[in-house]
Short mmCIF file of C-alpha atoms in Angstrom, two decimals:
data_model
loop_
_atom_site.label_atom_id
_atom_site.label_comp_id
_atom_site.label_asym_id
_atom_site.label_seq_id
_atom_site.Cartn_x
_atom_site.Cartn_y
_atom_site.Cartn_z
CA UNK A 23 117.25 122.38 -69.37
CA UNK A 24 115.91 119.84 -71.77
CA UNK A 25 112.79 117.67 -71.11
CA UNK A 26 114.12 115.56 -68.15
CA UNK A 27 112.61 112.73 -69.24
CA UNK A 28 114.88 112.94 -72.26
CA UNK A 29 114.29 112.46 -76.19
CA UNK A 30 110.81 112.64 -77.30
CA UNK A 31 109.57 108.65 -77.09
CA UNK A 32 107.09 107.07 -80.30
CA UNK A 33 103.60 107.06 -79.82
CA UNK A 34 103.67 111.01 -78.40
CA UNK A 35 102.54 113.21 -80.66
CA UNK A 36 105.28 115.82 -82.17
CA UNK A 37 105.26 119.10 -80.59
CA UNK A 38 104.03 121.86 -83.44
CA UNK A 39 106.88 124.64 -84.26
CA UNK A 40 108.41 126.71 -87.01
CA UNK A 41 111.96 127.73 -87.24
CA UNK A 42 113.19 130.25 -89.61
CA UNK A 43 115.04 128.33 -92.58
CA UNK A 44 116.23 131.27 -94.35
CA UNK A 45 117.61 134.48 -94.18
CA UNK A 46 114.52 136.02 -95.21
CA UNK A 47 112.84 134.91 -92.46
CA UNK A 48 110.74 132.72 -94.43
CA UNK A 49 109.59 129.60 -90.89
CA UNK A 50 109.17 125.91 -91.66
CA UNK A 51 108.14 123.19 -89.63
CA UNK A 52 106.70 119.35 -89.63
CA UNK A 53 102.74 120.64 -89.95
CA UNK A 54 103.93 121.74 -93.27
CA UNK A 55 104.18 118.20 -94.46
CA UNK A 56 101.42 116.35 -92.66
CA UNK A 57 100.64 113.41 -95.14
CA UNK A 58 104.40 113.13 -95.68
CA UNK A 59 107.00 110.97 -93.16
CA UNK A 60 108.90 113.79 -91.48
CA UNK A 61 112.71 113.42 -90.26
CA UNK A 62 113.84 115.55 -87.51
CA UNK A 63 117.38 115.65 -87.43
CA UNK A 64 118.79 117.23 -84.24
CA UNK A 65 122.91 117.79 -84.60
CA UNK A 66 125.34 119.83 -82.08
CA UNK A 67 126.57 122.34 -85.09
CA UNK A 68 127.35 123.39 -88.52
CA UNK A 69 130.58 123.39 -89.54
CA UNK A 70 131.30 119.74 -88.54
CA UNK A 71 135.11 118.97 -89.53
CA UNK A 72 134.42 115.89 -91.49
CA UNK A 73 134.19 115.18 -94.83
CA UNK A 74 131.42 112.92 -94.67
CA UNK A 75 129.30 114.39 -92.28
CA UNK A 76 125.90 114.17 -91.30
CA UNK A 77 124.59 116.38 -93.07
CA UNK A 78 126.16 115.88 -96.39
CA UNK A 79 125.23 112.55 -96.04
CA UNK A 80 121.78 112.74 -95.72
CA UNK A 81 121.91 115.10 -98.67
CA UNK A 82 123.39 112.45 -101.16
CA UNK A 83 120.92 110.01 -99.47
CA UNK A 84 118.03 112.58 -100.87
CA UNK A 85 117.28 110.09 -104.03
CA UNK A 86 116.09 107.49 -101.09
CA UNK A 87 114.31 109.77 -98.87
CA UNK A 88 112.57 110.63 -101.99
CA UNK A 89 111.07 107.45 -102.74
CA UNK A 90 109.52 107.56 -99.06
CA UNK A 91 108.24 110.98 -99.83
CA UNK A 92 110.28 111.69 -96.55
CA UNK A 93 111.27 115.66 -96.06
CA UNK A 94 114.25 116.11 -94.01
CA UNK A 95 114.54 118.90 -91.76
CA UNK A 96 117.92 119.54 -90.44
CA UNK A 97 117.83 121.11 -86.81
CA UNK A 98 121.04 123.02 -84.53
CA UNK A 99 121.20 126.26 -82.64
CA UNK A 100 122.98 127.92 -85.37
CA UNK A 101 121.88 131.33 -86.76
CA UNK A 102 120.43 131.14 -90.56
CA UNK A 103 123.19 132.97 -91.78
CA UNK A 104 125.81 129.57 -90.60
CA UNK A 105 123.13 127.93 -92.08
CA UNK A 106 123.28 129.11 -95.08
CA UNK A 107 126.96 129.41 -95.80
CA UNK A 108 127.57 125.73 -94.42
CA UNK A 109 124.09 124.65 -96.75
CA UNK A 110 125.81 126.31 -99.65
CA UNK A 111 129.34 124.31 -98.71
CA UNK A 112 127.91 120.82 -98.74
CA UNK A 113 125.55 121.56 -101.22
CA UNK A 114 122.53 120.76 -98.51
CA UNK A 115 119.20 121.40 -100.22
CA UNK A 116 116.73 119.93 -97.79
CA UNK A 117 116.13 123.17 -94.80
CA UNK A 118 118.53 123.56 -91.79
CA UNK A 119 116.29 125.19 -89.38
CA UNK A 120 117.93 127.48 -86.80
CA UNK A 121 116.64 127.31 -83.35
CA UNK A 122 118.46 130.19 -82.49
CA UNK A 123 116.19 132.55 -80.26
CA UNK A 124 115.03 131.60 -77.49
CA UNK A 125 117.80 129.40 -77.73
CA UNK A 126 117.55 125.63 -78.06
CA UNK A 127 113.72 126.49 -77.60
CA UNK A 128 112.42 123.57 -80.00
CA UNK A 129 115.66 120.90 -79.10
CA UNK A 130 114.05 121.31 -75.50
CA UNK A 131 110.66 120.37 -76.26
CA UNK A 132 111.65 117.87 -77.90
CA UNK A 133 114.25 116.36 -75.35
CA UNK A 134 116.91 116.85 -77.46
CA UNK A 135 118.84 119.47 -75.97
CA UNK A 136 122.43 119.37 -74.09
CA UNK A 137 123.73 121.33 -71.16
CA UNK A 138 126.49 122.89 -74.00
CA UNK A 139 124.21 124.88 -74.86
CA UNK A 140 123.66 122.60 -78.41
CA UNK A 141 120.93 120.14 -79.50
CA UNK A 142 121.92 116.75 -79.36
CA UNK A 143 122.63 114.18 -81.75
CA UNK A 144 119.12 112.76 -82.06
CA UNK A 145 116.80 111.92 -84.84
CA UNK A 146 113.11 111.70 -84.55
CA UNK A 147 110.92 110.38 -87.68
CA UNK A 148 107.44 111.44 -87.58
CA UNK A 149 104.55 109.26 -89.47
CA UNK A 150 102.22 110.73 -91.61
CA UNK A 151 99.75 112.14 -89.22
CA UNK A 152 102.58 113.76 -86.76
CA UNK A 153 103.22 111.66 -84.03
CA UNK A 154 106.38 110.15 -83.15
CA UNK A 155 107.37 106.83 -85.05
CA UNK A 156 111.23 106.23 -83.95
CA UNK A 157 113.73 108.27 -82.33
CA UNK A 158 117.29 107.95 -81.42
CA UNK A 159 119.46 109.55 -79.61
CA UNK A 160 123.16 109.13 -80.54
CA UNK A 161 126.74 110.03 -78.98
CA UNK A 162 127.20 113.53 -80.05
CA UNK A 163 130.49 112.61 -81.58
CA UNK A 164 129.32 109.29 -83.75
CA UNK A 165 127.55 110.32 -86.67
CA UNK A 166 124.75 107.78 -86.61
CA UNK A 167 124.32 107.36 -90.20
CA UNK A 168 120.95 106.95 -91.89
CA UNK A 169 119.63 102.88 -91.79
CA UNK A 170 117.89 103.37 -88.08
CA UNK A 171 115.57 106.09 -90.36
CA UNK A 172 115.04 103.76 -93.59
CA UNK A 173 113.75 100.73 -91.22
CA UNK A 174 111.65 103.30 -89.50
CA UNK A 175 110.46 104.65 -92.88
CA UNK A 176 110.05 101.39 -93.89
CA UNK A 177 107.94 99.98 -90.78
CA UNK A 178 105.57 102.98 -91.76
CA UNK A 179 105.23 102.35 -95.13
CA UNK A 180 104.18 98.81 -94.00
CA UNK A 181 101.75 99.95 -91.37
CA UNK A 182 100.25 101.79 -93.96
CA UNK A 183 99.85 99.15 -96.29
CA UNK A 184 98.12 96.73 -93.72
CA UNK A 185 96.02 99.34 -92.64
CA UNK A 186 94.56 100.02 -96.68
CA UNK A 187 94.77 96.33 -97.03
CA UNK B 11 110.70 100.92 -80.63
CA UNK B 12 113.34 103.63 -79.23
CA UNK B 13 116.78 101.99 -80.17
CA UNK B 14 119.32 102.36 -77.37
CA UNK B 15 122.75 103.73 -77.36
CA UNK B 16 124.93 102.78 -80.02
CA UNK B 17 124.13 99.43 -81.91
CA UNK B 18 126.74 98.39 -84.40
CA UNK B 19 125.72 98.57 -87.54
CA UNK B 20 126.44 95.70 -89.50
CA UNK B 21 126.50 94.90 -93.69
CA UNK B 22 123.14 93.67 -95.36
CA UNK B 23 124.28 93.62 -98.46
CA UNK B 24 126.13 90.50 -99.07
CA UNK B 25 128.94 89.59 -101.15
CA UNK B 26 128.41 88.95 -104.51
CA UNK B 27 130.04 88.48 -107.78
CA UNK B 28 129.45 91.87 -108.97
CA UNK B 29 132.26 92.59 -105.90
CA UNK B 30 135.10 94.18 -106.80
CA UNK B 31 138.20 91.50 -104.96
CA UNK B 32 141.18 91.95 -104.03
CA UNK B 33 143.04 89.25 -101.97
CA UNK B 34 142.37 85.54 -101.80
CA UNK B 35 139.00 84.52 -102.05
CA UNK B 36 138.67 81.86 -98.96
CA UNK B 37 140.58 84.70 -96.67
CA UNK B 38 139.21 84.29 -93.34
CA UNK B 39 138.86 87.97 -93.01
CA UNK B 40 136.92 90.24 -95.32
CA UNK B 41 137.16 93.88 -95.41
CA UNK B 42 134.30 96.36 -97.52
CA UNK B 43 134.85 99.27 -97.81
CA UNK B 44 132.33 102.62 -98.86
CA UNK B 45 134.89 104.79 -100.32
CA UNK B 46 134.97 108.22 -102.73
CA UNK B 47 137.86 108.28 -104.50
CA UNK B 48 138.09 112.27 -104.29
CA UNK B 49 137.33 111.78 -100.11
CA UNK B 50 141.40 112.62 -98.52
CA UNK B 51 140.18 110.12 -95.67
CA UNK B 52 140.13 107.72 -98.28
CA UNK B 53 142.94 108.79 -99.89
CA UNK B 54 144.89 108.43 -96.43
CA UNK B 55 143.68 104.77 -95.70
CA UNK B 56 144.62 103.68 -99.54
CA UNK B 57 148.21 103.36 -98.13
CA UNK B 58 147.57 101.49 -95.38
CA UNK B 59 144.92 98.94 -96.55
CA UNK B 60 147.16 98.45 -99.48
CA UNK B 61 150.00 97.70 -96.76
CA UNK B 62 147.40 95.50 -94.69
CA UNK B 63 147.17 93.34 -97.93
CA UNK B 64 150.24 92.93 -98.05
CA UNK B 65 151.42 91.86 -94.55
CA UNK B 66 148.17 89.79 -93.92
CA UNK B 67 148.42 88.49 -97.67
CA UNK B 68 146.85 85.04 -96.26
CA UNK B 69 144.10 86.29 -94.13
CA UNK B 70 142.17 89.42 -95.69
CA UNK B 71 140.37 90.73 -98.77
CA UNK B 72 139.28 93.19 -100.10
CA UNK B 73 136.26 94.45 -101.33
CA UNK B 74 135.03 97.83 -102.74
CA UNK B 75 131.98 99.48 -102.78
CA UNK B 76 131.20 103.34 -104.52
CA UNK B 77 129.91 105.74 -102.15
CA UNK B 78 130.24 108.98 -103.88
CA UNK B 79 129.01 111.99 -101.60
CA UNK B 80 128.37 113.98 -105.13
CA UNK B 81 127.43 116.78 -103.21
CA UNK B 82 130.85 117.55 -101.52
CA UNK B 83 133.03 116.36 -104.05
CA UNK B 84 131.71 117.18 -107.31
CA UNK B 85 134.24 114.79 -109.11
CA UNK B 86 133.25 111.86 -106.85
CA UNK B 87 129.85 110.16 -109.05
CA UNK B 88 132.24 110.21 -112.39
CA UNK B 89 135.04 108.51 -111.26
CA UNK B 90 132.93 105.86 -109.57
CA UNK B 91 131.50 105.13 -112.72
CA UNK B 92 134.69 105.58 -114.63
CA UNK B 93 136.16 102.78 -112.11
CA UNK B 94 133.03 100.66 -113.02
CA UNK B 95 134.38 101.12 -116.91
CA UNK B 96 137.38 100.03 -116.81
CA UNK B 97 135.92 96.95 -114.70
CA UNK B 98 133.79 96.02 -117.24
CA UNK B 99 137.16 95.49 -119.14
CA UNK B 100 138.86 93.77 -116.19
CA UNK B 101 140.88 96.80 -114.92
CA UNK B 102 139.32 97.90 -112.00
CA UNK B 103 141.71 97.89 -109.61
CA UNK B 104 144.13 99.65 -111.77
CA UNK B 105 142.02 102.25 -112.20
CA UNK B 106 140.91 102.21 -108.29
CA UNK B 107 144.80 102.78 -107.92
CA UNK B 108 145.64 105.27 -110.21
CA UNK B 109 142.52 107.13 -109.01
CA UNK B 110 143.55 107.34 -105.04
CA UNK B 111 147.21 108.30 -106.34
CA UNK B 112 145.52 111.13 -108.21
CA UNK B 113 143.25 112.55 -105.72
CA UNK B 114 144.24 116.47 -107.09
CA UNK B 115 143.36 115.14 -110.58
CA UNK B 116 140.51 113.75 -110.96
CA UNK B 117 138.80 116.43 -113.42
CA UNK B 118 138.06 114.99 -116.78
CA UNK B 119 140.44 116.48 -118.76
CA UNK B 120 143.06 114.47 -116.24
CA UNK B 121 140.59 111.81 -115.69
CA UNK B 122 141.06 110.87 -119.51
CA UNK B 123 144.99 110.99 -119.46
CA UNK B 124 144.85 108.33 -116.21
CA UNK B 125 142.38 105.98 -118.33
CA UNK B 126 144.32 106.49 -121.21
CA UNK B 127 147.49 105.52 -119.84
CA UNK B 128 145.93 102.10 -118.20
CA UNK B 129 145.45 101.67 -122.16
CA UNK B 130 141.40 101.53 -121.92
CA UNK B 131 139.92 103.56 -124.94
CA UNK B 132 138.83 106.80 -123.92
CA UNK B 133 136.44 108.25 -126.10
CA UNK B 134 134.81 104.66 -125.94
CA UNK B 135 134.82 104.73 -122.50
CA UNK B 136 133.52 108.19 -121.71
CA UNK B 137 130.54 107.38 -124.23
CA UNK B 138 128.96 105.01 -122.11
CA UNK B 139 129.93 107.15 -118.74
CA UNK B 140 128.10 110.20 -120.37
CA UNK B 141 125.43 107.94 -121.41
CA UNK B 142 125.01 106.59 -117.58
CA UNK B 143 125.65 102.88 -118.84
CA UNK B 144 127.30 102.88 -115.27
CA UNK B 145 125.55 105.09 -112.92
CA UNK B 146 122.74 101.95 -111.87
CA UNK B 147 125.58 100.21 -110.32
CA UNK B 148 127.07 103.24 -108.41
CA UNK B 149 123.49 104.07 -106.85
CA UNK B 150 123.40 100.02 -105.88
CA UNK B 151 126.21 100.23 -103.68
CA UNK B 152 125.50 103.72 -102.32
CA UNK B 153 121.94 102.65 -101.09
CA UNK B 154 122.89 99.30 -100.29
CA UNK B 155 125.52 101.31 -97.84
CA UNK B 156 123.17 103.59 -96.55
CA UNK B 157 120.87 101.07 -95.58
CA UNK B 158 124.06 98.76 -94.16
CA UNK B 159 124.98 102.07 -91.60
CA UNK B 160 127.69 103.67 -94.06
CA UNK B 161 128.25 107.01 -91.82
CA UNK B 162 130.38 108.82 -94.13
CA UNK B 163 133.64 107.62 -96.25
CA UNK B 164 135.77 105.74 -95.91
CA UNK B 165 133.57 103.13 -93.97
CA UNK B 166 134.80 99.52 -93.34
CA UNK B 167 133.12 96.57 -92.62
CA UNK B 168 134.90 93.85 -90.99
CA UNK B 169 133.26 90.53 -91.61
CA UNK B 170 130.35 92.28 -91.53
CA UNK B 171 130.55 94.94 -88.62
CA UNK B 172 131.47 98.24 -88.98
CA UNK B 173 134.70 98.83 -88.05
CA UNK B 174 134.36 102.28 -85.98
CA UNK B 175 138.27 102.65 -85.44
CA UNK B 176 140.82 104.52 -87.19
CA UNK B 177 142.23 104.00 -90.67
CA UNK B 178 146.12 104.02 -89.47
CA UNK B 179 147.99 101.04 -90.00
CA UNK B 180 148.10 99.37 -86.41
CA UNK B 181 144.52 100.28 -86.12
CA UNK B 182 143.87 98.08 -89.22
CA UNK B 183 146.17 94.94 -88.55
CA UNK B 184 144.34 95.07 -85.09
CA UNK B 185 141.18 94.84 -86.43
CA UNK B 186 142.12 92.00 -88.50
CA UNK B 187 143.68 90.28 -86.41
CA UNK B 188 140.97 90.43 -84.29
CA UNK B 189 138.23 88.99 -86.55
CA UNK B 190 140.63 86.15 -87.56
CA UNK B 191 141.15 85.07 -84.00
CA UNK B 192 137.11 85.99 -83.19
#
C-alpha cells in the first residue's frame, strides 16, 4: 500500500530514486538536477485516450518550464518500452520514468500510489535543494492542468530572490 | 501550501482588445475558449457553440484564444498563426470557420487554397507566417492559458471559470444559462 499518510506534504525532503527512462536502461532521478526546480508528475498510465492529455500538455508547455529551468519528470508504472512508443506518439521529450519493478516502488514512497495497482494523479515540485515545495493530488480522471506548478515555480523563484536580496 | 481537492481554475488573463469577438459585446455571458483548430474535440464543439450563438444570440460571446498542442498535431502552430493573418486583415473568423470545416486539410498546400478562397493574398500572407510575424501572439495566449488552468483543448471559460462539462449542445445552453441567471 501507499504511504498511509498519503501524498508526500512540502517541507519533507524528497525521497532519493532512479527509474530507468529508457530502453537501454540508462536511470534518472531528481538528484540529477539538484540546483534546478524539479516536477514530479505522477499519472495512472500511458496511453491516455485524450487528445490533450497530460502529458502532451506539459510537453507544449516545455518553452515555460524552460524559463524556470524546471525539468519535468513524467512518472507511471508502465514498462519503458510503453514509454517509449507513447513518448514517440505525443512527441514527449522530457523522461517518462517507469516504476515498473518492484512495482509502484517509488509512487509508494512518495504517497502517490493507488490500490489499482497505478500511481495516482499527483504532482510534486521540488525546490532547488530537494525538498518538497507543493504537491497535489488530483482526481485520477481530471487532468489537473499545469497553473498549480507555475505559482509553485513562481513562489520559489521569489523565495529565492528575497533570500539573495 | 498543499492545495486540496479540485479548485476551479478560473481565467487570469482578461479580456482585451486583441480578443478575437464574436457575439454582442455587453452579452451578459462570455465564453473563451483554448482551442487547436486540428484538435477533433474542437472540431466537434465548433457545431454546437456556433448553434449556442445562435439560440442565445442576446446573452453570449465569444471569444478565442490559440492553444496549439504542436506536438500532437503538427499542423496546429501554423494555422493559429495563419488565423492571426487573416485577422490582421479583419477576417478572422472566416478563417476560424473555414479552418474547423477543414479539419482533414489543414496541410499547407490546402491551407493556401482555404486562404485563397477567403480572397486574402497568399504568398503575402505566408511571408509573414514563415517569417513568425505571428507566432508572439500565438505563444501569448498559449501561456496565458496555461497559467489560467487550460487542461487540454477545447477548454472553456465561462465568465471566467472553467467550464469542466461536456461540449454537446444541452451541456452548453446549460452552462449559459446558468451564468446568466448566477
Amino acid at each position: 500500500m501507499s504511504d498511509p499518510n498519503g501524498l508526500i506534504q512540502p517541507g519533507r525532503p524528497a525521497p532519493g530514486f532512479t527509474l530507468a527512462s529508457t530502453p537501454d536502461g540508462r536511470q534518472t532521478g531528481p538528484e540529477q538536477f539538484r540546483g534546478r526546480p524539479v516536477v514530479l508528475v505522477f499519472y495512472p498510465a500511458d496511453w491516455s485516450p485524450v487528445c490533450g492529455d497530460q502529458m502532451s500538455l506539459y510537453q507544449a508547455a516545455a518553452p515555460v518550464f524552460d524559463q524556470y529551468q524546471a525539468m519535468v519528470l513524467g512518472i507511471s508504472v508502465d514498462s519503458i518500452w510503453s514509454h517509449r512508443a507513447f513518448a514517440e506518439s505525443r512527441g514527449i521529450a522530457f523522461p517518462l520514468l517507469s516504476d515498473f519493478e518492484p512495482k509502484g516502488e517509488v509512487a509508494r514512497r512518495y504517497g502517490a500510489y493507488t490500490p489499482q495497482g497505478e500511481a495516482a494523479r499527483a504532482l510534486v515540485v521540488l525546490d532547488q535543494a530537494g525538498t518538497v515545495a507543493w504537491s497535489y493530488l488530483s482526481k485520477p480522471d481530471v487532468n489537473p492542468g499545469a497553473d498549480g506548478i507555475f505559482d509553485a515555480l513562481d513562489n520559489l523563484a521569489r523565495d529565492r530572490k528575497v533570500m539573495a536580496g | 501550501m498543499t492545495t486540496p481537492l479540485q479548485v476551479t481554475a478560473r481565467l487570469r488573463e482578461p479580456v482585451t482588445i486583441e480578443d478575437h469577438v464574436r457575439g454582442p459585446s455587453n452579452a451578459p455571458v462570455t465564453i473563451i475558449e483554448y482551442g487547436d483548430f486540428q484538435c477533433r474535440f474542437c472540431g466537434a464543439a465548433y457545431p454546437n457553440l456556433h448553434e449556442l450563438l445562435r439560440q442565445r444570440a442576446d446573452t453570449v460571446r465569444l471569444i478565442y484564444r490559440y492553444f496549439p498542442i504542436a506536438n500532437v498535431h503538427p499542423y496546429a502552430e501554423r494555422a493559429a498563426e495563419t488565423a492571426e493573418a487573416a485577422a490582421s486583415r479583419g477576417k478572422f473568423w472566416e478563417m476560424h470557420d473555414w479552418l474547423y470545416e477543414h479539419q482533414d486539410q489543414l496541410d499547407p498546400v490546402h491551407l493556401s487554397l482555404g486562404v485563397e478562397q477567403l480572397g486574402l493574398p497568399t504568398d503575402e500572407l505566408n511571408a509573414e507566417v514563415e517569417r513568425g510575424a505571428y507566432a508572439d501572439r500565438v505563444r501569448r495566449d498559449f501561456v496565458g492559458g496555461i497559467r489560467s488552468g487550460v487542461n487540454g483543448t477545447p477548454t472553456l471559460f465561462v465568465n471566467d471559470v472553467r467550464h469542466d462539462g461536456g461540449y454537446d449542445l444541452p451541456d452548453l445552453l446549460a452552462a449559459v444559462d446558468a451564468a446568466a441567471n448566477a
